[in-house]
């Protein structure tokens, strides 16, 4: 019986996430040749090719199968190491998260964190990022995950990733040519809302707001009902909704930065542990 070393699986998953051997090496602290050797060793252990190098490092069919299992294996490994291999941590954390990320992946991440650190009390609130950052300055949170425009000269967020904005709609939506675009939006202050309206106004395209809510579930329900179109970060879109960076006649909207706002000198042990969990989950998107 062969055993698959978790360090090889982690390298494999990181290459796929970042799209290159060099990028993975920078994150993992290894040289590009060392990363290549790890992939070669994993392929030799399994007797299959994992990447189609002629197609821009696309996963082979066997690679896709391994990727699904490798993610689960690493999650179990990391949860066990966190539970048994780290000092017991207690305390409370006041966390603010964007509405859309609350559903997409943080529920799973927070669940794993609570299992690993049962003595930590989480006080979690969701809102649009503008409100979260405003309330953070007033001392309402220890740690905030938020969204801001990319390419900021002085970004407020750290440890961020770039997440493409995509137009989201139901497969049964029918738009009338020349009619104002029916928009489903978060309330005023939302970056998605601003990006949509600015882009459509600049493109001289007529629009109208048919539904506005601060609830992601409300946004998704309105889209599924065919009331109109909306824009979300790509990583937050559920599988049953169609999405694309461009959607005729709508223009592309670029990307947003998704990251964290905190004062490292003021974080307690529980907050630091939670930040590590959230940061790792974000960079696995």
XYZ file of N, CA and C in Angstrom:
855
model
N 0.845 -1.198 0.000
C 0.000 0.000 0.000
C 0.882 1.251 0.000
N 0.631 2.157 -0.930
C 1.408 3.386 -1.028
C 0.791 4.472 -0.150
N 1.644 5.300 0.440
C 1.201 6.450 1.220
C 1.567 7.730 0.476
N 0.635 8.657 0.417
C 0.867 9.925 -0.265
C 1.273 10.976 0.765
N 2.501 11.460 0.724
C 2.953 12.488 1.678
C 2.147 13.776 1.518
N 1.745 14.339 2.639
C 0.924 15.550 2.578
C 1.694 16.737 2.010
N 3.035 16.755 2.161
C 3.779 17.878 1.596
C 3.717 17.871 0.073
N 3.680 16.687 -0.527
C 3.537 16.602 -1.977
C 2.141 17.046 -2.405
N 1.140 16.641 -1.651
C -0.238 17.043 -1.969
C -0.401 18.551 -1.824
N 0.220 19.124 -0.804
C 0.094 20.571 -0.601
C 0.755 21.337 -1.751
N 1.882 20.852 -2.206
C 2.543 21.483 -3.351
C 1.668 21.382 -4.592
N 1.094 20.218 -4.822
C 0.223 19.995 -5.974
C -0.967 20.950 -5.952
N -1.621 21.066 -4.806
C -2.784 21.942 -4.680
C -2.384 23.405 -4.853
N -1.248 23.797 -4.287
C -0.809 25.189 -4.369
C -0.461 25.579 -5.807
N 0.152 24.677 -6.553
C 0.459 24.946 -7.965
C -0.821 25.224 -8.731
N -1.829 24.392 -8.502
C -3.096 24.571 -9.208
C -3.768 25.881 -8.823
N -3.706 26.243 -7.537
C -4.338 27.472 -7.070
C -3.676 28.709 -7.649
N -2.342 28.707 -7.699
C -1.599 29.906 -8.120
C -1.237 29.906 -9.593
N -1.385 28.756 -10.262
C -1.179 28.709 -11.700
C 0.256 28.614 -12.167
N 1.159 28.178 -11.294
C 2.547 28.057 -11.733
C 3.448 27.462 -10.674
N 4.549 26.848 -11.122
C 5.503 26.237 -10.206
C 6.268 27.305 -9.424
N 6.651 28.383 -10.110
C 7.423 29.436 -9.451
C 6.594 30.120 -8.372
N 5.324 30.448 -8.704
C 4.448 31.101 -7.734
C 4.231 30.216 -6.516
N 4.032 28.918 -6.749
C 3.840 27.990 -5.635
C 5.085 27.921 -4.764
N 6.252 27.922 -5.403
C 7.495 27.871 -4.648
C 7.673 29.072 -3.740
N 7.249 30.256 -4.221
C 7.375 31.467 -3.412
C 6.516 31.375 -2.156
N 5.318 30.809 -2.298
C 4.421 30.669 -1.150
C 4.914 29.586 -0.194
N 5.417 28.483 -0.743
C 5.817 27.344 0.068
C 7.263 27.432 0.570
N 7.998 28.431 0.090
C 9.382 28.577 0.527
C 10.325 27.577 -0.108
N 10.040 27.201 -1.360
C 10.884 26.246 -2.075
C 11.262 26.824 -3.436
N 12.362 26.345 -3.980
C 12.774 26.781 -5.307
C 11.893 26.109 -6.363
N 11.903 26.685 -7.570
C 11.109 26.108 -8.662
C 11.556 24.688 -8.992
N 12.876 24.391 -9.038
C 13.291 23.005 -9.287
C 12.806 22.041 -8.195
N 12.809 22.506 -6.940
C 12.339 21.640 -5.849
C 10.858 21.338 -5.996
N 10.083 22.328 -6.412
C 8.652 22.117 -6.641
C 8.438 21.118 -7.772
N 9.209 21.273 -8.847
C 9.101 20.347 -9.976
C 9.410 18.915 -9.558
N 10.435 18.750 -8.715
C 10.789 17.415 -8.244
C 9.686 16.810 -7.388
N 9.008 17.642 -6.609
C 7.915 17.134 -5.783
C 6.760 16.641 -6.658
N 6.450 17.388 -7.706
C 5.384 16.963 -8.612
C 5.784 15.665 -9.313
N 7.033 15.593 -9.749
C 7.513 14.377 -10.416
C 7.416 13.177 -9.478
N 7.779 13.371 -8.208
C 7.696 12.275 -7.241
C 6.252 11.838 -7.031
N 5.335 12.803 -6.957
C 3.926 12.466 -6.771
C 3.392 11.705 -7.976
N 3.769 12.127 -9.171
C 3.341 11.434 -10.384
C 3.906 10.016 -10.428
N 5.141 9.847 -9.986
C 5.741 8.517 -9.976
C 5.065 7.606 -8.964
N 4.670 8.165 -7.818
C 3.977 7.370 -6.808
C 2.638 6.854 -7.326
N 1.955 7.708 -8.093
C 0.621 7.362 -8.584
C 0.653 6.697 -9.955
N 1.744 6.870 -10.675
C 1.836 6.297 -12.005
C 0.978 6.992 -13.042
N 0.733 8.311 -12.846
C -0.098 9.076 -13.780
C 0.521 10.459 -13.983
N 0.085 11.141 -15.039
C 0.442 12.528 -15.258
C -0.646 13.403 -14.646
N -0.238 14.416 -13.891
C -1.200 15.261 -13.187
C -1.467 16.579 -13.911
N -0.472 17.090 -14.636
C -0.622 18.350 -15.356
C -0.371 18.139 -16.842
N -1.182 18.804 -17.656
C -0.941 18.846 -19.089
C -0.141 20.113 -19.367
N 1.170 19.999 -19.391
C 2.033 21.171 -19.492
C 1.927 21.874 -20.838
N 1.372 21.204 -21.829
C 1.186 21.839 -23.122
C -0.043 22.710 -23.198
N -0.866 22.677 -22.135
C -2.106 23.453 -22.100
C -2.124 24.444 -20.938
N -0.965 25.027 -20.632
C -0.920 26.024 -19.579
C -1.165 25.459 -18.198
N -0.563 24.298 -17.934
C -0.685 23.639 -16.626
C -2.122 23.275 -16.285
N -2.883 22.858 -17.269
C -4.229 22.354 -17.008
C -4.133 20.982 -16.368
N -5.052 20.692 -15.456
C -5.070 19.379 -14.823
C -5.531 18.322 -15.811
N -4.877 17.166 -15.773
C -5.369 16.026 -16.533
C -6.601 15.472 -15.828
N -7.244 14.492 -16.433
C -8.409 13.878 -15.789
C -8.011 13.270 -14.445
N -6.842 12.598 -14.415
C -6.356 12.031 -13.156
C -6.004 13.139 -12.163
N -5.478 14.259 -12.668
C -5.149 15.384 -11.804
C -6.383 15.995 -11.157
N -7.472 16.086 -11.913
C -8.718 16.613 -11.364
C -9.255 15.706 -10.262
N -9.133 14.412 -10.477
C -9.596 13.464 -9.461
C -8.777 13.603 -8.179
N -7.446 13.709 -8.348
C -6.591 13.859 -7.178
C -6.843 15.188 -6.478
N -7.090 16.258 -7.235
C -7.294 17.569 -6.639
C -8.466 17.548 -5.667
N -9.548 16.926 -6.068
C -10.733 16.861 -5.203
C -10.414 16.158 -3.891
N -9.698 15.045 -3.972
C -9.363 14.280 -2.766
C -8.274 14.969 -1.952
N -7.299 15.591 -2.635
C -6.180 16.216 -1.937
C -6.648 17.364 -1.053
N -7.600 18.162 -1.536
C -8.132 19.268 -0.728
C -8.723 18.738 0.575
N -9.517 17.664 0.477
C -10.148 17.101 1.666
C -9.110 16.526 2.615
N -8.100 15.858 2.063
C -7.051 15.273 2.896
C -6.268 16.352 3.643
N -5.969 17.451 2.967
C -5.228 18.535 3.603
C -6.069 19.237 4.662
N -7.365 19.375 4.398
C -8.240 19.990 5.394
C -8.289 19.152 6.668
N -8.389 17.827 6.509
C -8.393 16.945 7.674
C -7.051 17.010 8.403
N -5.972 17.010 7.641
C -4.637 17.098 8.237
C -4.482 18.391 9.037
N -4.870 19.513 8.430
C -4.687 20.808 9.079
C -5.570 20.944 10.318
N -6.800 20.403 10.225
C -7.697 20.472 11.379
C -7.149 19.660 12.548
N -6.602 18.483 12.237
C -6.056 17.627 13.290
C -4.820 18.250 13.918
N -3.930 18.795 13.093
C -2.728 19.435 13.610
C -3.091 20.634 14.478
N -4.097 21.406 14.039
C -4.516 22.578 14.809
C -5.099 22.165 16.149
N -5.869 21.073 16.117
C -6.546 20.644 17.350
C -5.560 20.047 18.355
N -4.608 19.264 17.882
C -3.721 18.532 18.779
C -2.344 19.161 18.924
N -1.907 19.893 17.912
C -0.522 20.342 17.895
C -0.299 21.775 18.307
N -1.364 22.478 18.695
C -1.193 23.865 19.107
C -1.700 24.047 20.534
N -1.187 25.033 21.235
C -1.654 25.269 22.602
C -3.140 25.605 22.612
N -3.805 25.254 23.714
C -5.212 25.593 23.837
C -5.363 27.105 23.909
N -6.320 27.595 23.146
C -6.550 29.033 23.069
C -7.972 29.320 23.510
N -8.133 30.350 24.283
C -9.469 30.774 24.692
C -9.579 32.277 24.487
N -10.771 32.783 24.620
C -11.001 34.208 24.430
C -12.152 34.440 23.470
N -12.313 35.655 23.052
C -13.393 36.014 22.138
C -12.843 36.857 21.001
N -13.522 36.775 19.865
C -13.129 37.537 18.679
C -14.365 38.179 18.086
N -14.308 39.470 17.843
C -15.377 40.185 17.143
C -14.969 40.294 15.674
N -15.678 39.591 14.824
C -15.324 39.488 13.405
C -16.411 40.100 12.541
N -15.995 40.906 11.570
C -16.915 41.437 10.564
C -16.577 40.862 9.205
N -17.589 40.387 8.477
C -17.366 39.783 7.165
C -18.377 40.332 6.159
N -17.985 40.415 4.878
C -18.915 40.875 3.847
C -20.079 39.896 3.688
N -21.240 40.422 3.341
C -22.444 39.597 3.217
C -22.249 38.394 2.314
N -21.656 38.608 1.132
C -21.572 37.530 0.156
C -20.583 36.447 0.560
N -19.525 36.801 1.273
C -18.557 35.789 1.691
C -19.053 35.005 2.908
N -20.037 35.532 3.586
C -20.601 34.816 4.727
C -21.148 33.461 4.286
N -21.747 33.409 3.111
C -22.362 32.178 2.626
C -21.376 31.332 1.836
N -20.510 31.970 1.066
C -19.726 31.228 0.077
C -18.685 30.298 0.673
N -17.954 30.758 1.698
C -16.943 29.853 2.238
C -16.645 30.052 3.714
N -17.022 31.183 4.275
C -16.653 31.418 5.663
C -17.412 30.532 6.639
N -18.630 30.126 6.289
C -19.372 29.247 7.190
C -18.608 27.948 7.414
N -18.073 27.400 6.343
C -17.288 26.166 6.460
C -16.003 26.418 7.232
N -15.319 27.505 6.926
C -14.072 27.828 7.602
C -14.289 28.082 9.079
N -15.332 28.850 9.405
C -15.614 29.142 10.805
C -16.023 27.883 11.555
N -16.699 26.969 10.865
C -17.065 25.698 11.490
C -15.841 24.895 11.869
N -14.864 24.822 10.954
C -13.623 24.100 11.249
C -12.854 24.779 12.381
N -12.864 26.106 12.382
C -12.163 26.834 13.442
C -12.792 26.540 14.799
N -14.106 26.564 14.866
C -14.790 26.311 16.130
C -14.518 24.902 16.641
N -14.409 23.941 15.724
C -14.096 22.573 16.136
C -12.667 22.475 16.661
N -11.754 23.214 16.047
C -10.356 23.167 16.469
C -10.118 23.951 17.756
N -10.876 25.027 17.950
C -10.695 25.881 19.124
C -12.048 26.101 19.816
N -12.555 25.073 20.488
C -13.896 25.164 21.090
C -13.995 26.177 22.221
N -12.859 26.616 22.770
C -12.888 27.572 23.874
C -12.886 29.029 23.409
N -12.877 29.220 22.079
C -12.915 30.573 21.529
C -14.361 30.945 21.195
N -14.784 32.077 21.667
C -16.133 32.584 21.385
C -16.076 33.534 20.191
N -16.861 33.247 19.152
C -16.909 34.096 17.962
C -18.156 34.972 17.984
N -17.959 36.247 17.778
C -19.060 37.211 17.646
C -18.969 37.755 16.226
N -19.768 37.187 15.315
C -19.641 37.467 13.877
C -20.810 38.308 13.390
N -20.492 39.348 12.640
C -21.511 40.188 12.013
C -21.194 40.327 10.534
N -22.229 40.400 9.712
C -22.037 40.592 8.274
C -22.682 41.901 7.844
N -22.067 42.530 6.851
C -22.559 43.816 6.345
C -21.816 44.100 5.054
N -22.155 45.208 4.390
C -21.373 45.617 3.234
C -20.036 46.159 3.737
N -19.009 46.085 2.909
C -17.646 46.385 3.346
C -17.489 47.821 3.846
N -18.158 48.770 3.220
C -18.031 50.165 3.645
C -18.458 50.328 5.098
N -19.535 49.661 5.476
C -20.003 49.738 6.861
C -19.062 49.011 7.810
N -18.547 47.857 7.364
C -17.624 47.104 8.213
C -16.378 47.925 8.537
N -15.791 48.538 7.518
C -14.570 49.318 7.724
C -14.836 50.561 8.564
N -15.990 51.166 8.371
C -16.371 52.332 9.180
C -16.510 51.947 10.651
N -17.188 50.823 10.894
C -17.399 50.385 12.276
C -16.104 49.874 12.911
N -15.204 49.325 12.092
C -13.910 48.889 12.625
C -13.144 50.078 13.201
N -13.158 51.195 12.502
C -12.473 52.393 12.986
C -13.046 52.875 14.315
N -14.321 52.588 14.547
C -14.979 53.005 15.785
C -14.782 51.984 16.899
N -14.035 50.882 16.602
C -13.746 49.901 17.633
C -14.762 48.791 17.764
N -15.620 48.608 16.752
C -16.672 47.600 16.851
C -16.162 46.187 16.598
N -14.999 46.047 15.933
C -14.476 44.728 15.570
C -13.002 44.610 15.931
N -12.586 43.372 16.188
C -11.158 43.077 16.340
C -10.508 42.816 14.983
N -11.307 42.262 14.074
C -10.804 41.820 12.769
C -11.924 41.937 11.757
N -11.596 42.467 10.590
C -12.601 42.629 9.532
C -12.062 42.053 8.229
N -12.892 41.280 7.564
C -12.631 40.885 6.182
C -13.485 41.790 5.308
N -12.913 42.349 4.252
C -13.641 43.336 3.472
C -13.203 43.314 2.012
N -13.884 44.130 1.236
C -13.625 44.263 -0.200
C -13.354 45.732 -0.496
N -12.382 45.990 -1.349
C -12.139 47.357 -1.808
C -11.701 47.328 -3.265
N -11.708 48.490 -3.894
C -11.280 48.579 -5.286
C -9.821 48.145 -5.396
N -9.511 47.423 -6.455
C -8.130 46.986 -6.666
C -7.281 48.158 -7.152
N -5.962 47.973 -7.093
C -5.002 48.984 -7.559
C -5.102 50.304 -6.786
N -5.452 50.212 -5.498
C -5.462 51.410 -4.660
C -4.022 51.834 -4.350
N -3.699 53.136 -4.454
C -2.334 53.574 -4.117
C -2.007 53.348 -2.644
N -3.019 53.416 -1.778
C -2.837 53.179 -0.347
C -3.933 52.225 0.127
N -3.778 50.933 -0.163
C -4.831 49.984 0.195
C -5.029 49.892 1.702
N -6.286 49.757 2.104
C -6.612 49.616 3.528
C -6.511 48.165 3.975
N -6.540 47.242 3.017
C -6.563 45.825 3.341
C -5.195 45.191 3.157
N -4.916 44.159 3.945
C -3.687 43.398 3.815
C -4.030 41.947 3.510
N -3.003 41.169 3.112
C -3.178 39.734 2.830
C -4.303 39.503 1.822
N -4.440 40.403 0.847
C -5.598 40.342 -0.047
C -5.319 39.516 -1.300
N -6.405 39.093 -1.934
C -6.355 38.464 -3.245
C -7.178 39.325 -4.196
N -6.972 39.137 -5.493
C -7.797 39.798 -6.498
C -8.868 38.826 -6.954
N -10.110 39.252 -6.897
C -11.246 38.409 -7.266
C -11.993 39.094 -8.408
N -12.104 38.461 -9.588
C -12.777 39.101 -10.720
C -14.254 39.362 -10.433
N -14.748 40.486 -10.903
C -16.178 40.776 -10.840
C -16.857 40.159 -12.059
N -17.997 39.527 -11.838
C -18.704 38.866 -12.934
C -20.171 39.258 -12.910
N -20.749 39.288 -14.106
C -22.183 39.525 -14.235
C -22.911 38.211 -13.937
N -23.900 38.275 -13.064
C -24.601 37.075 -12.611
C -26.067 37.166 -13.022
N -26.592 36.061 -13.555
C -27.990 36.054 -14.009
C -28.512 34.623 -14.018
N -29.808 34.520 -14.152
C -30.449 33.216 -14.273
C -30.462 32.806 -15.739
N -30.459 31.500 -15.979
C -30.464 31.004 -17.363
C -31.778 31.342 -18.076
N -32.839 31.636 -17.312
C -34.120 31.945 -17.942
C -34.355 33.447 -18.133
N -33.337 34.256 -17.852
C -33.499 35.701 -17.996
C -33.496 36.097 -19.469
N -34.474 36.877 -19.878
C -34.559 37.394 -21.246
C -34.563 38.916 -21.187
N -33.544 39.524 -21.788
C -33.448 40.976 -21.810
C -33.999 41.519 -23.127
N -34.787 42.575 -23.023
C -35.328 43.206 -24.225
C -34.279 44.146 -24.821
N -33.985 44.010 -26.115
C -32.991 44.886 -26.751
C -33.371 46.359 -26.596
N -32.405 47.163 -26.118
C -32.630 48.594 -25.984
C -33.331 49.020 -24.716
N -33.923 48.081 -23.983
C -34.626 48.425 -22.742
C -33.624 48.640 -21.614
N -33.964 49.460 -20.626
C -33.049 49.640 -19.480
C -32.740 48.314 -18.810
N -31.482 48.113 -18.458
C -31.069 46.869 -17.827
C -31.643 46.771 -16.418
N -32.324 45.681 -16.106
C -32.885 45.517 -14.758
C -31.803 45.053 -13.783
N -31.527 45.859 -12.763
C -30.427 45.591 -11.854
C -30.916 45.138 -10.483
N -30.219 44.167 -9.933
C -30.439 43.687 -8.572
C -29.194 44.061 -7.778
N -29.357 44.918 -6.763
C -28.190 45.534 -6.133
C -28.243 45.473 -4.612
N -27.051 45.546 -4.034
C -26.937 45.819 -2.602
C -27.254 47.309 -2.369
N -27.448 47.735 -1.118
C -27.770 49.146 -0.843
C -26.621 50.083 -1.206
N -26.898 51.388 -1.145
C -25.882 52.407 -1.408
C -24.708 52.223 -0.455
N -23.503 52.435 -0.992
C -22.287 52.224 -0.210
C -21.575 50.943 -0.602
N -22.298 50.037 -1.293
C -21.699 48.778 -1.719
C -20.792 49.005 -2.920
N -19.604 48.408 -2.893
C -18.655 48.565 -3.998
C -19.186 47.944 -5.273
N -19.868 46.806 -5.188
C -20.456 46.188 -6.380
C -21.428 47.158 -7.043
N -22.276 47.754 -6.237
C -23.281 48.691 -6.756
C -22.603 49.853 -7.481
N -21.581 50.418 -6.858
C -20.862 51.540 -7.470
C -20.209 51.111 -8.781
N -19.600 49.918 -8.806
C -18.923 49.443 -10.012
C -19.909 49.263 -11.157
N -21.077 48.710 -10.852
C -22.089 48.490 -11.892
C -22.559 49.815 -12.476
N -22.989 50.718 -11.611
C -23.579 51.977 -12.080
C -22.540 52.820 -12.822
N -21.313 52.885 -12.309
C -20.269 53.663 -12.983
C -19.987 53.099 -14.379
N -19.895 51.767 -14.492
C -19.566 51.140 -15.778
C -20.697 51.342 -16.788
N -21.933 51.175 -16.365
C -23.060 51.329 -17.283
C -23.240 52.786 -17.694
N -23.021 53.699 -16.749
C -23.135 55.123 -17.072
C -22.055 55.530 -18.067
N -20.827 55.042 -17.846
C -19.723 55.368 -18.753
C -19.961 54.790 -20.140
N -20.610 53.621 -20.203
C -20.907 52.990 -21.491
C -22.187 53.533 -22.109
N -22.814 54.493 -21.431
C -24.053 55.116 -21.918
C -25.164 54.082 -22.118
N -25.265 53.149 -21.183
C -26.307 52.123 -21.233
C -27.391 52.445 -20.215
N -28.659 52.424 -20.618
C -29.742 52.715 -19.664
C -29.924 51.580 -18.670
N -30.322 51.897 -17.442
C -30.525 50.892 -16.410
C -31.605 51.341 -15.436
N -32.117 50.398 -14.694
C -33.087 50.683 -13.636
C -32.912 49.654 -12.530
N -33.140 50.055 -11.304
C -33.024 49.160 -10.159
C -34.378 48.508 -9.903
N -34.405 47.182 -9.971
C -35.660 46.457 -9.756
C -35.728 45.837 -8.363
N -34.560 45.688 -7.716
C -34.559 45.072 -6.390
C -33.272 45.451 -5.679
N -33.389 45.820 -4.405
C -32.221 46.179 -3.607
C -32.379 45.585 -2.221
N -31.339 44.924 -1.735
C -31.378 44.299 -0.421
C -29.961 44.136 0.108
N -29.813 44.108 1.409
C -28.507 43.865 2.023
C -28.245 42.386 2.248
N -29.203 41.545 1.888
C -29.095 40.099 2.088
C -28.595 39.407 0.835
N -27.524 38.622 0.965
C -27.032 37.858 -0.184
C -28.078 36.848 -0.636
N -28.749 36.211 0.308
C -29.792 35.242 -0.062
C -30.908 35.938 -0.828
N -31.211 37.174 -0.465
C -32.209 37.941 -1.209
C -31.739 38.268 -2.615
N -30.465 38.649 -2.741
C -29.874 38.909 -4.058
C -29.964 37.663 -4.925
N -29.557 36.518 -4.378
C -29.574 35.268 -5.140
C -30.992 34.856 -5.519
N -31.936 35.028 -4.596
C -33.322 34.655 -4.883
C -33.902 35.506 -6.004
N -33.579 36.801 -5.990
C -34.083 37.692 -7.038
C -33.483 37.341 -8.395
N -32.193 36.973 -8.411
C -31.558 36.569 -9.666
C -32.187 35.284 -10.186
N -32.363 34.301 -9.286
C -32.948 33.017 -9.701
C -34.372 33.192 -10.208
N -35.078 34.174 -9.669
C -36.449 34.430 -10.110
C -36.502 35.126 -11.463
N -35.345 35.541 -11.982
C -35.306 36.190 -13.285
C -35.691 37.650 -13.261
N -35.575 38.301 -12.079
C -35.959 39.708 -11.987
C -34.963 40.621 -12.688
N -33.709 40.185 -12.768
C -32.716 41.039 -13.395
C -31.325 40.438 -13.266
N -30.308 41.292 -13.424
C -28.913 40.864 -13.361
C -28.214 41.583 -12.223
N -27.098 41.022 -11.795
C -26.320 41.643 -10.739
C -24.846 41.362 -10.987
N -24.013 41.835 -10.075
C -22.564 41.617 -10.144
C -22.091 41.148 -8.781
N -21.249 40.118 -8.785
C -20.652 39.590 -7.565
C -19.196 39.244 -7.834
N -18.429 39.078 -6.775
C -17.086 38.522 -6.919
C -17.223 37.068 -7.361
N -16.390 36.658 -8.293
C -16.525 35.339 -8.914
C -16.550 34.209 -7.894
N -15.718 34.297 -6.852
C -15.616 33.193 -5.891
C -16.864 33.012 -5.048
N -17.793 33.971 -5.085
C -18.991 33.886 -4.241
C -20.224 33.415 -5.001
N -20.109 33.215 -6.309
C -21.286 32.883 -7.123
C -21.634 31.404 -6.966
N -22.880 31.075 -6.624
C -23.271 29.658 -6.516
C -23.276 28.979 -7.878
N -23.138 27.662 -7.862
C -23.000 26.905 -9.107
C -24.241 26.965 -9.995
N -25.409 27.225 -9.409
C -26.633 27.172 -10.202
C -26.977 28.502 -10.879
N -26.068 29.474 -10.827
C -26.285 30.744 -11.512
C -25.220 30.948 -12.587
N -25.647 31.461 -13.723
C -24.698 31.739 -14.799
C -23.931 33.024 -14.496
N -22.660 33.051 -14.897
C -21.856 34.244 -14.652
C -20.715 34.316 -15.660
N -20.273 35.535 -15.942
C -19.170 35.760 -16.863
C -18.672 37.192 -16.687
N -17.375 37.446 -16.974
C -16.839 38.805 -16.830
C -17.525 39.816 -17.744
N -17.963 39.363 -18.931
C -18.682 40.226 -19.855
C -20.010 39.578 -20.205
N -21.009 40.400 -20.383
C -22.348 39.900 -20.705
C -23.042 40.955 -21.560
N -23.142 40.669 -22.859
C -23.661 41.656 -23.799
C -25.027 42.175 -23.340
N -25.154 43.502 -23.348
C -24.197 44.534 -23.771
C -23.333 45.081 -22.628
N -23.313 44.387 -21.500
C -22.636 44.904 -20.314
C -21.110 44.793 -20.446
N -20.367 45.817 -20.029
C -18.903 45.790 -20.139
C -18.262 44.993 -19.009
N -16.983 44.640 -19.183
C -16.222 43.982 -18.120
C -15.968 44.977 -16.996
N -15.881 44.464 -15.774
C -15.765 45.336 -14.607
C -14.446 45.202 -13.862
N -13.549 44.331 -14.309
C -12.273 44.177 -13.638
C -12.368 43.320 -12.390
N -11.557 43.653 -11.380
C -11.470 42.844 -10.161
C -11.587 43.722 -8.931
N -11.823 43.079 -7.795
C -11.794 43.748 -6.501
C -10.751 43.065 -5.623
N -10.265 43.778 -4.633
C -9.358 43.207 -3.649
C -10.176 42.697 -2.468
N -9.891 41.475 -2.053
C -10.546 40.886 -0.893
C -9.471 40.584 0.135
N -9.563 41.180 1.302
C -8.515 40.991 2.296
C -8.990 41.336 3.690
N -8.049 41.748 4.544
C -8.346 41.913 5.965
C -7.874 43.270 6.469
N -8.568 43.739 7.494
C -8.193 44.978 8.169
C -8.077 44.662 9.662
N -6.906 44.929 10.233
C -6.688 44.634 11.647
C -5.431 45.354 12.119
N -5.287 45.454 13.421
C -4.078 45.983 14.036
C -3.378 44.827 14.724
N -2.258 44.391 14.147
C -1.568 43.220 14.669
C -1.148 43.360 16.117
N -0.887 44.586 16.564
C -0.454 44.796 17.946
C -1.588 44.635 18.944
N -2.830 44.673 18.439
C -3.986 44.594 19.336
C -4.706 43.256 19.274
N -4.257 42.339 18.409
C -4.926 41.045 18.291
C -4.526 40.134 19.444
N -5.523 39.497 20.051
C -5.219 38.491 21.061
C -4.904 37.165 20.370
N -4.558 36.142 21.151
C -4.167 34.855 20.568
C -5.295 34.256 19.748
N -6.524 34.374 20.226
C -7.665 33.817 19.507
C -7.855 34.523 18.166
N -7.695 35.824 18.150
C -7.852 36.590 16.905
C -6.773 36.224 15.893
N -5.554 35.999 16.370
C -4.467 35.618 15.458
C -4.733 34.245 14.841
N -5.220 33.314 15.648
C -5.547 31.990 15.141
C -6.639 32.078 14.083
N -7.674 32.872 14.375
C -8.765 33.024 13.416
C -8.275 33.676 12.139
N -7.424 34.679 12.249
C -6.884 35.344 11.066
C -6.140 34.355 10.189
N -5.337 33.476 10.786
C -4.618 32.468 10.007
C -5.581 31.558 9.266
N -6.650 31.141 9.931
C -7.647 30.286 9.296
C -8.296 30.983 8.104
N -8.715 32.214 8.326
C -9.402 32.966 7.259
C -8.460 33.274 6.108
N -7.236 33.634 6.433
C -6.246 33.967 5.403
C -5.955 32.741 4.533
N -5.780 31.591 5.145
C -5.523 30.374 4.387
C -6.707 30.005 3.503
N -7.917 30.158 4.037
C -9.124 29.855 3.255
C -9.258 30.803 2.068
N -8.963 32.074 2.292
C -9.069 33.054 1.221
C -8.093 32.739 0.095
N -6.872 32.384 0.431
C -5.854 32.118 -0.590
C -6.018 30.749 -1.244
N -6.966 29.947 -0.779
C -7.282 28.694 -1.470
C -8.382 28.863 -2.496
N -8.965 30.074 -2.584
C -10.046 30.302 -3.552
C -9.509 30.239 -4.980
